[in-house]
XYZ file of C-alpha atoms in Angstrom:
568
model
C 63.492 101.098 90.198
C 61.565 104.355 89.751
C 62.677 107.543 91.547
C 59.551 107.364 93.667
C 60.357 103.800 94.781
C 64.021 104.740 95.409
C 62.962 107.648 97.623
C 60.569 105.384 99.531
C 63.339 102.799 100.061
C 65.740 105.505 101.194
C 63.267 106.861 103.751
C 62.736 103.368 105.129
C 66.467 102.890 105.395
C 66.886 106.224 107.212
C 64.193 105.223 109.712
C 66.052 101.919 110.414
C 69.628 103.234 110.472
C 71.103 103.530 113.993
C 73.974 105.763 112.806
C 73.382 109.524 112.794
C 76.171 110.167 110.304
C 74.882 107.832 107.564
C 71.295 108.929 108.225
C 72.302 112.553 107.574
C 74.304 111.517 104.471
C 71.316 109.728 102.961
C 68.886 112.500 103.901
C 71.061 114.907 101.951
C 71.077 112.664 98.901
C 67.291 112.264 99.134
C 66.756 116.019 99.345
C 68.907 116.661 96.257
C 67.152 113.865 94.330
C 63.706 115.250 95.243
C 64.924 118.623 93.948
C 65.603 117.185 90.521
C 69.368 116.561 90.834
C 70.129 113.780 88.319
C 73.513 113.041 89.878
C 71.887 112.506 93.310
C 69.193 110.300 91.702
C 71.919 108.167 90.077
C 73.763 107.963 93.380
C 70.566 106.832 95.086
C 69.991 104.174 92.418
C 73.501 102.781 92.968
C 73.112 102.727 96.763
C 69.905 100.728 96.408
C 70.808 98.620 93.416
C 71.293 95.544 95.585
C 72.411 94.368 98.983
C 76.166 94.210 99.342
C 76.817 90.582 98.507
C 78.152 88.287 101.223
C 80.510 85.773 99.646
C 83.750 83.857 100.298
C 85.505 87.205 100.854
C 82.801 88.173 103.362
C 81.780 91.731 102.672
C 83.739 94.541 101.067
C 82.615 97.831 99.644
C 82.539 101.611 99.869
C 81.512 103.168 103.170
C 78.196 104.964 103.099
C 74.442 104.688 103.609
C 72.312 102.137 101.760
C 72.253 98.392 101.256
C 75.002 98.509 98.556
C 77.468 100.143 100.954
C 79.399 99.213 104.087
C 77.578 100.615 107.098
C 76.249 99.662 110.498
C 72.956 98.314 109.157
C 74.783 95.940 106.809
C 77.206 94.902 109.522
C 74.517 94.322 112.152
C 72.627 92.034 109.778
C 75.843 90.201 108.818
C 76.773 89.639 112.463
C 73.289 88.383 113.250
C 73.346 85.992 110.252
C 76.780 84.696 111.093
C 75.819 84.063 114.729
C 72.614 82.226 113.727
C 74.561 80.146 111.200
C 77.095 79.122 113.892
C 74.396 78.307 116.407
C 72.418 76.241 113.910
C 75.414 74.406 112.479
C 77.022 73.717 115.870
C 73.627 73.046 117.568
C 74.351 75.247 120.586
C 73.869 78.885 121.563
C 77.124 79.463 123.381
C 79.261 79.978 120.295
C 82.520 81.930 120.637
C 83.501 84.549 118.063
C 86.776 86.459 118.234
C 86.702 89.876 116.501
C 89.545 91.942 115.156
C 89.699 95.309 113.451
C 92.184 97.538 111.685
C 92.495 101.334 111.709
C 90.188 102.116 108.794
C 87.232 104.428 109.181
C 84.532 102.756 111.333
C 86.448 99.464 111.796
C 86.194 99.824 115.589
C 82.474 100.652 115.330
C 81.736 97.615 113.202
C 83.722 95.404 115.567
C 81.763 96.680 118.582
C 78.480 96.158 116.769
C 79.450 92.589 115.974
C 80.390 91.964 119.605
C 77.013 93.409 120.705
C 75.097 91.150 118.359
C 76.967 87.957 119.292
C 76.486 88.698 122.968
C 72.770 89.463 122.680
C 72.250 86.157 120.824
C 73.775 84.210 123.741
C 77.279 83.814 122.297
C 80.641 84.827 123.643
C 82.395 87.705 121.899
C 86.139 88.267 122.319
C 87.392 91.554 120.872
C 91.023 92.259 120.157
C 92.351 95.085 122.335
C 93.277 97.542 119.577
C 93.741 97.796 115.798
C 95.950 94.813 114.909
C 96.992 92.953 111.766
C 94.683 90.378 110.205
C 97.146 87.530 110.934
C 96.746 88.228 114.685
C 93.022 87.579 114.301
C 93.656 84.384 112.291
C 96.089 83.219 115.026
C 93.622 84.050 117.768
C 90.862 81.817 116.458
C 92.733 78.558 117.030
C 94.801 79.885 119.952
C 91.664 80.740 121.883
C 89.570 77.811 120.600
C 86.939 80.105 119.037
C 84.218 78.835 116.734
C 84.688 81.686 114.270
C 86.522 84.907 113.723
C 85.642 88.233 112.148
C 88.211 90.762 110.888
C 86.959 94.199 109.992
C 89.323 95.360 107.234
C 89.396 96.157 103.561
C 93.054 95.144 103.369
C 94.737 97.171 100.588
C 91.575 98.793 99.131
C 91.268 102.572 98.831
C 90.505 104.700 101.913
C 86.764 104.960 101.240
C 86.292 101.183 101.579
C 85.897 98.804 104.449
C 85.160 95.067 104.748
C 84.143 92.177 106.903
C 86.189 88.976 106.597
C 84.909 85.803 108.196
C 86.864 82.758 109.371
C 85.562 79.492 110.827
C 87.005 77.590 113.790
C 89.819 75.911 111.815
C 91.333 79.402 111.316
C 90.664 79.441 107.601
C 88.424 81.821 105.671
C 84.995 80.564 104.711
C 84.411 78.600 101.483
C 81.253 77.272 99.865
C 78.734 76.253 101.012
C 79.316 78.166 104.248
C 79.153 81.509 102.456
C 75.750 80.686 100.930
C 74.418 79.388 104.215
C 75.582 82.466 106.077
C 74.073 84.702 103.407
C 70.760 82.873 103.804
C 70.905 83.359 107.565
C 71.579 87.110 107.056
C 68.415 87.313 104.962
C 66.357 86.282 107.993
C 67.269 89.653 109.548
C 65.795 92.167 107.058
C 66.509 95.309 109.106
C 68.780 96.619 111.801
C 65.720 96.823 114.073
C 65.287 93.053 113.729
C 68.748 92.475 115.247
C 69.119 92.323 119.056
C 72.143 94.174 120.486
C 73.578 93.955 123.971
C 74.785 97.072 125.716
C 77.744 95.251 127.180
C 78.869 91.745 128.205
C 81.562 91.056 125.655
C 85.210 90.615 126.583
C 88.014 92.859 125.385
C 91.189 90.818 125.212
C 94.460 92.072 126.612
C 97.782 92.648 124.822
C 98.774 89.175 126.007
C 97.093 87.818 122.873
C 99.209 89.971 120.592
C 102.313 89.014 122.596
C 101.488 85.341 122.120
C 101.261 85.905 118.369
C 104.577 87.746 118.300
C 106.227 84.934 120.244
C 104.858 82.306 117.908
C 106.133 84.276 114.892
C 109.564 84.625 116.515
C 109.729 80.898 117.092
C 108.857 80.090 113.407
C 112.342 81.008 112.178
C 115.892 80.228 113.202
C 118.433 82.677 114.522
C 119.975 84.983 111.918
C 123.077 83.544 110.223
C 124.310 87.094 109.546
C 123.508 90.592 110.637
C 120.829 92.021 108.376
C 119.554 95.543 107.849
C 116.049 96.101 106.606
C 113.845 99.124 105.757
C 110.149 98.586 106.447
C 107.020 100.438 105.427
C 103.591 99.753 106.886
C 101.852 101.941 104.262
C 99.868 103.718 107.005
C 98.452 100.385 108.141
C 98.531 98.472 111.443
C 101.558 96.293 110.758
C 104.499 98.310 111.988
C 104.570 97.754 115.733
C 103.704 94.020 115.492
C 106.313 93.380 112.816
C 109.064 95.185 114.702
C 108.242 93.227 117.831
C 108.253 89.962 115.911
C 111.712 90.641 114.484
C 113.014 91.414 117.990
C 111.405 88.230 119.375
C 113.197 86.200 116.700
C 116.547 87.731 117.502
C 116.761 89.927 114.396
C 117.603 93.605 114.285
C 114.431 95.676 114.236
C 113.803 96.992 110.675
C 114.076 100.726 110.142
C 110.597 102.117 109.614
C 109.653 104.666 106.973
C 108.582 107.359 109.455
C 106.026 109.042 107.181
C 104.119 105.814 106.744
C 104.722 104.098 110.119
C 101.590 105.172 111.988
C 98.096 103.987 111.094
C 96.105 106.562 109.068
C 92.818 105.639 107.444
C 93.318 108.341 104.782
C 96.618 106.793 103.541
C 97.907 110.285 102.775
C 101.252 109.486 101.088
C 100.069 106.749 98.666
C 97.562 106.928 95.837
C 96.574 103.269 96.425
C 97.744 101.467 99.600
C 98.774 98.281 97.871
C 102.498 97.480 97.669
C 101.849 95.858 94.224
C 100.765 99.215 92.780
C 103.375 101.469 91.086
C 104.665 104.136 93.443
C 103.297 102.592 96.626
C 106.741 101.864 98.116
C 108.589 104.854 96.622
C 109.188 106.301 100.085
C 110.732 103.048 101.289
C 112.977 102.817 98.226
C 114.070 106.432 98.750
C 115.110 105.591 102.306
C 116.859 102.483 101.009
C 118.953 104.492 98.606
C 119.972 106.739 101.465
C 120.750 103.972 103.969
C 121.813 100.971 101.775
C 120.026 98.128 103.712
C 120.032 94.546 102.637
C 116.293 94.439 102.001
C 113.141 96.503 101.818
C 109.989 94.920 103.188
C 106.529 96.450 102.704
C 103.360 95.352 104.513
C 99.939 96.089 103.137
C 97.600 97.988 105.473
C 96.327 94.904 107.435
C 99.792 93.209 107.196
C 98.600 89.908 105.736
C 100.712 90.536 102.602
C 104.456 91.017 102.310
C 106.339 92.777 99.488
C 110.104 92.632 99.066
C 112.562 94.866 97.212
C 116.272 94.106 96.758
C 119.364 95.753 95.292
C 120.073 94.110 91.928
C 123.277 95.017 90.081
C 121.539 94.169 86.762
C 119.004 96.936 87.448
C 121.558 99.619 88.446
C 121.473 103.058 86.840
C 123.324 106.340 87.388
C 120.347 107.576 89.418
C 120.111 104.311 91.330
C 123.583 102.717 91.485
C 122.329 99.936 93.781
C 119.586 98.977 91.322
C 116.692 98.655 93.766
C 113.796 96.658 92.385
C 110.644 95.007 93.549
C 110.747 91.218 93.719
C 107.644 89.898 91.980
C 105.151 87.986 94.078
C 105.927 84.742 92.172
C 109.675 85.326 92.740
C 109.135 85.677 96.519
C 106.939 82.600 96.304
C 109.746 80.632 94.747
C 112.310 81.907 97.248
C 110.146 81.028 100.236
C 109.270 77.705 98.485
C 112.982 76.884 98.292
C 113.259 77.525 102.037
C 110.220 75.410 102.798
C 111.338 72.493 100.608
C 114.660 72.488 102.388
C 112.916 72.323 105.763
C 110.590 69.549 104.644
C 113.232 67.365 103.026
C 115.492 67.630 106.126
C 112.634 66.875 108.473
C 112.812 70.319 110.052
C 109.238 71.041 108.997
C 106.093 68.927 108.791
C 102.602 69.424 107.557
C 100.056 71.381 109.570
C 98.000 68.205 110.134
C 100.893 66.022 111.238
C 101.949 64.591 107.898
C 105.260 65.010 106.112
C 104.368 68.365 104.492
C 102.851 69.630 101.264
C 103.517 72.857 99.343
C 100.726 74.607 97.460
C 99.934 77.619 95.364
C 96.970 79.055 93.514
C 96.256 78.295 89.859
C 97.170 81.866 88.849
C 100.602 81.648 90.490
C 103.760 80.501 88.747
C 104.299 76.840 87.907
C 107.860 77.129 89.282
C 106.962 75.901 92.788
C 105.460 72.756 91.286
C 108.631 72.091 89.336
C 110.776 72.660 92.399
C 108.591 70.315 94.507
C 108.746 67.545 91.870
C 112.539 67.780 91.813
C 112.648 67.591 95.621
C 110.113 64.725 95.826
C 107.692 66.753 97.919
C 103.942 66.709 97.284
C 102.558 69.832 95.584
C 98.954 70.962 95.122
C 97.367 73.634 93.003
C 94.245 75.329 94.313
C 91.735 77.945 93.314
C 92.699 81.563 93.897
C 92.630 82.767 97.477
C 93.915 81.622 100.815
C 90.521 80.308 101.669
C 91.543 77.420 99.395
C 95.295 77.337 99.878
C 95.132 77.202 103.696
C 92.766 74.225 103.512
C 95.278 71.941 101.792
C 95.761 68.990 104.078
C 99.191 68.885 105.687
C 100.199 72.187 104.198
C 103.700 73.301 105.194
C 103.929 76.244 102.821
C 101.507 77.971 100.469
C 101.475 81.162 98.400
C 99.644 83.192 95.822
C 101.224 85.631 93.428
C 99.426 88.624 94.985
C 102.032 88.830 97.777
C 100.315 86.326 100.021
C 102.446 83.707 101.827
C 101.728 81.157 104.539
C 105.181 80.221 105.843
C 104.070 79.162 109.340
C 100.694 77.384 109.198
C 100.984 76.494 112.880
C 100.867 80.237 113.613
C 98.179 81.337 111.164
C 96.410 79.117 108.648
C 96.154 82.095 106.330
C 98.411 84.458 104.492
C 100.619 86.222 107.060
C 102.810 89.132 106.062
C 104.651 89.195 109.377
C 105.827 85.611 109.665
C 106.564 85.759 105.895
C 108.787 88.815 106.417
C 110.703 86.899 109.059
C 111.101 83.918 106.687
C 112.442 86.209 103.952
C 114.891 87.718 106.468
C 116.012 84.259 107.626
C 116.689 83.221 104.044
C 118.469 86.463 103.201
C 120.664 86.237 106.294
C 121.681 82.707 105.449
C 122.603 83.684 101.926
C 124.487 86.769 103.199
C 126.594 84.511 105.484
C 127.687 82.709 102.315
C 128.391 85.922 100.437
C 125.248 85.542 98.310
C 121.923 87.324 97.862
C 118.282 86.551 97.073
C 118.996 87.600 93.479
C 121.714 84.948 93.265
C 119.257 82.300 94.495
C 116.680 83.363 91.917
C 119.308 82.841 89.233
C 120.071 79.399 90.568
C 116.394 78.397 90.497
C 116.057 79.678 86.902
C 119.092 77.690 85.751
C 117.767 74.503 87.417
C 114.103 74.727 86.547
C 113.896 77.246 83.691
C 112.997 80.908 83.532
C 109.458 81.265 84.733
C 108.572 84.829 83.736
C 105.191 86.100 84.829
C 103.123 89.233 84.323
C 99.592 90.405 84.863
C 97.279 93.259 84.054
C 93.748 94.298 85.005
C 90.732 95.640 83.150
C 88.981 97.910 85.629
C 85.301 98.578 85.142
C 82.906 101.232 86.417
C 79.913 99.072 85.594
C 80.056 95.633 87.234
C 77.866 94.224 84.470
C 80.829 94.594 82.106
C 82.701 91.857 83.955
C 80.343 88.906 83.124
C 79.883 90.359 79.667
C 83.603 90.246 79.012
C 83.901 86.677 80.374
C 80.919 85.595 78.284
C 82.444 87.032 75.119
C 85.743 85.169 75.722
C 83.809 81.900 76.337
C 81.607 82.244 73.279
C 84.510 83.182 70.964
C 87.488 81.198 72.300
C 90.798 82.322 70.791
C 92.583 79.764 68.653
C 95.794 81.830 68.592
C 97.275 84.314 71.025
C 100.199 86.427 69.900
C 100.586 84.206 66.735
C 101.001 81.119 68.960
C 98.473 78.296 68.715
C 96.217 77.700 71.711
C 96.942 74.072 72.483
C 94.262 73.771 75.195
C 91.427 75.948 76.421
C 89.800 75.284 79.851
C 86.619 76.848 81.149
C 87.292 76.704 84.900
C 83.580 77.163 85.597
C 83.250 73.459 84.642
C 85.475 72.328 87.475
C 88.697 71.651 85.556
C 91.166 69.104 86.906
C 89.134 68.210 89.978
C 89.076 71.822 91.204
C 85.784 73.329 92.400
C 84.088 75.345 89.675
C 85.169 78.982 89.454
C 84.636 81.819 87.030
C 87.815 81.748 85.011
C 89.429 80.751 81.712
C 92.775 79.131 81.098
C 94.711 79.025 77.852
C 97.755 76.788 77.381
C 99.777 77.786 74.306
C 101.878 75.556 72.171
C 105.127 77.108 73.425
C 104.225 76.434 77.044
C 102.956 79.936 77.790
C 99.894 80.062 80.039
C 97.127 82.650 80.262
C 94.405 82.814 82.893
C 91.522 85.309 82.915
C 89.313 85.713 85.943
C 87.149 88.379 87.622
C 88.466 89.724 90.921
C 86.578 88.612 93.936
C 87.171 91.833 95.854
C 87.532 94.665 93.329
C 85.679 95.825 90.166
C 88.177 94.408 87.645
C 88.974 91.402 85.497
C 92.532 90.139 85.941
C 94.724 88.503 83.304
C 97.696 86.397 84.413
C 100.533 85.442 82.053
C 103.446 83.057 82.391
C 106.134 82.047 79.905
C 108.666 79.256 80.569
C 112.013 79.088 78.796
C 114.622 76.517 79.731
C 118.202 77.753 80.017
C 120.557 76.534 77.270
C 123.961 75.961 78.831
C 124.607 78.999 81.023
C 122.763 81.522 78.807
C 120.464 82.750 81.531
C 120.336 86.260 80.043
C 119.255 84.860 76.708
C 116.510 82.732 78.233
C 115.191 85.737 80.168
C 115.140 87.835 77.023
C 113.240 85.170 75.141
C 110.728 84.786 78.036
C 110.257 88.561 78.198
C 109.544 88.706 74.438
C 106.984 85.894 74.728
C 105.322 87.661 77.604
C 105.201 90.998 75.773
C 103.646 89.411 72.663
C 101.104 87.485 74.735
C 100.217 90.525 76.774
C 99.661 92.674 73.699
C 97.398 90.009 72.226
C 95.398 89.618 75.453
C 95.008 93.350 75.903
C 93.407 93.413 72.465
C 91.187 90.393 73.203
C 89.948 91.848 76.512
C 89.424 95.452 75.386
C 86.016 96.711 76.493
């Protein structure tokens, strides 16, 4: 688009924008671009490169003015499109939408705008009373009998981002073709001015809703078998108060919060990246753990739908850290909680969410260990595409997880990943082991001996230009590797073709002759391509250490080869 056309588009946007802050922001960019500032012209080109795409993750992007940013114009159009889609698909005007929001910049504004649009269109809008975790919103949809839910959050993204996550009436996130149909409905509202907004008329829910969620979480676990001490960090998100209340409701001691990260703060001042998976994110919690010697560290991501765990591990002990605190990988937590779930299913203490005997599930990029455990226990197991929009839809799910710290341990509470009920499930398991003089690390060793060492790793290729992502995937498709790390590729699957009965998705899977698996896929929420690795080595006799060493060597060789293959 020429600079002249960009300036014209920007002026039209300014005239349509109801927000004084973003109007002023764009006016300043326009003035600099008109004055010959090349940086401002490039900024303007990026802001108007496209409309922020509405997909199965809803909307997510940087805050700011323009169609390629998160702002009130984009949100008003999205809310109008969602409402029209609901009214058309349900053949009635009086649709009910429950709306939640976190503590990020403008989350409350976007929530209020959504309520105003739903109300003006003849629907009923129910707004959560304050910034609350995403799982509370997922719970509220079915608890209140709503037709849909909207959560304004960017989860663990950087401070400059926000997002708009959409759920339908079953409490699960949208999947195709709903996303395409909603996007088409959004296109029927080309401007903010084309969207009707009510001045009032929506309902702000009371704290009774949050209390109902807390009670449901508390009832999802048994009483502690032993006294447990836990350090918890909310990473400046909205999870702290709700998690502490849920532990109390379940009869567990309230975790000790990391004070510097306990209160919501949209700037996330003490972490470079507010994702517990990222190096350094839970350093403050580990520092408190070394001072206080708890049994566990639990970290919530900013909207508390993910749960990270750290444990003392004698094998990781050093002079500086005699307890050996280490993060438990997402797949390891997935296996631990899977062990708990399989025990509940096989004893009849848990059933499926739809009334059947119970199924366990995980995403295709997660470890194959849960599947091996389920086969040994005689419990049905399913593998899904990445994301809880797929995992939560497994019929009769009793437990599901994905390696990115997402766990559904109580589908009757929230049919989505839920970092709060998952934290309680981890605590229940750890307390039971502690009563027997054992730890989560001991259980991981048992699972490895029984089912083999399942060692996993991942890395990402971050891009500044989104066009590099399809280019990289295209190159890997056109020149499929026949060897990776000097190991023959026994099978190569293009997941875009709908491999194994799964819906088509942009991804590639390599199965190596030694059982190692590699999956490459673009992220659905961030500008990066992710590579997932897993090596399986069965334990010979009791040589667990030897099997782990062999698995680590396979992973290292595979990673080095894939880093070379995916270099930009």
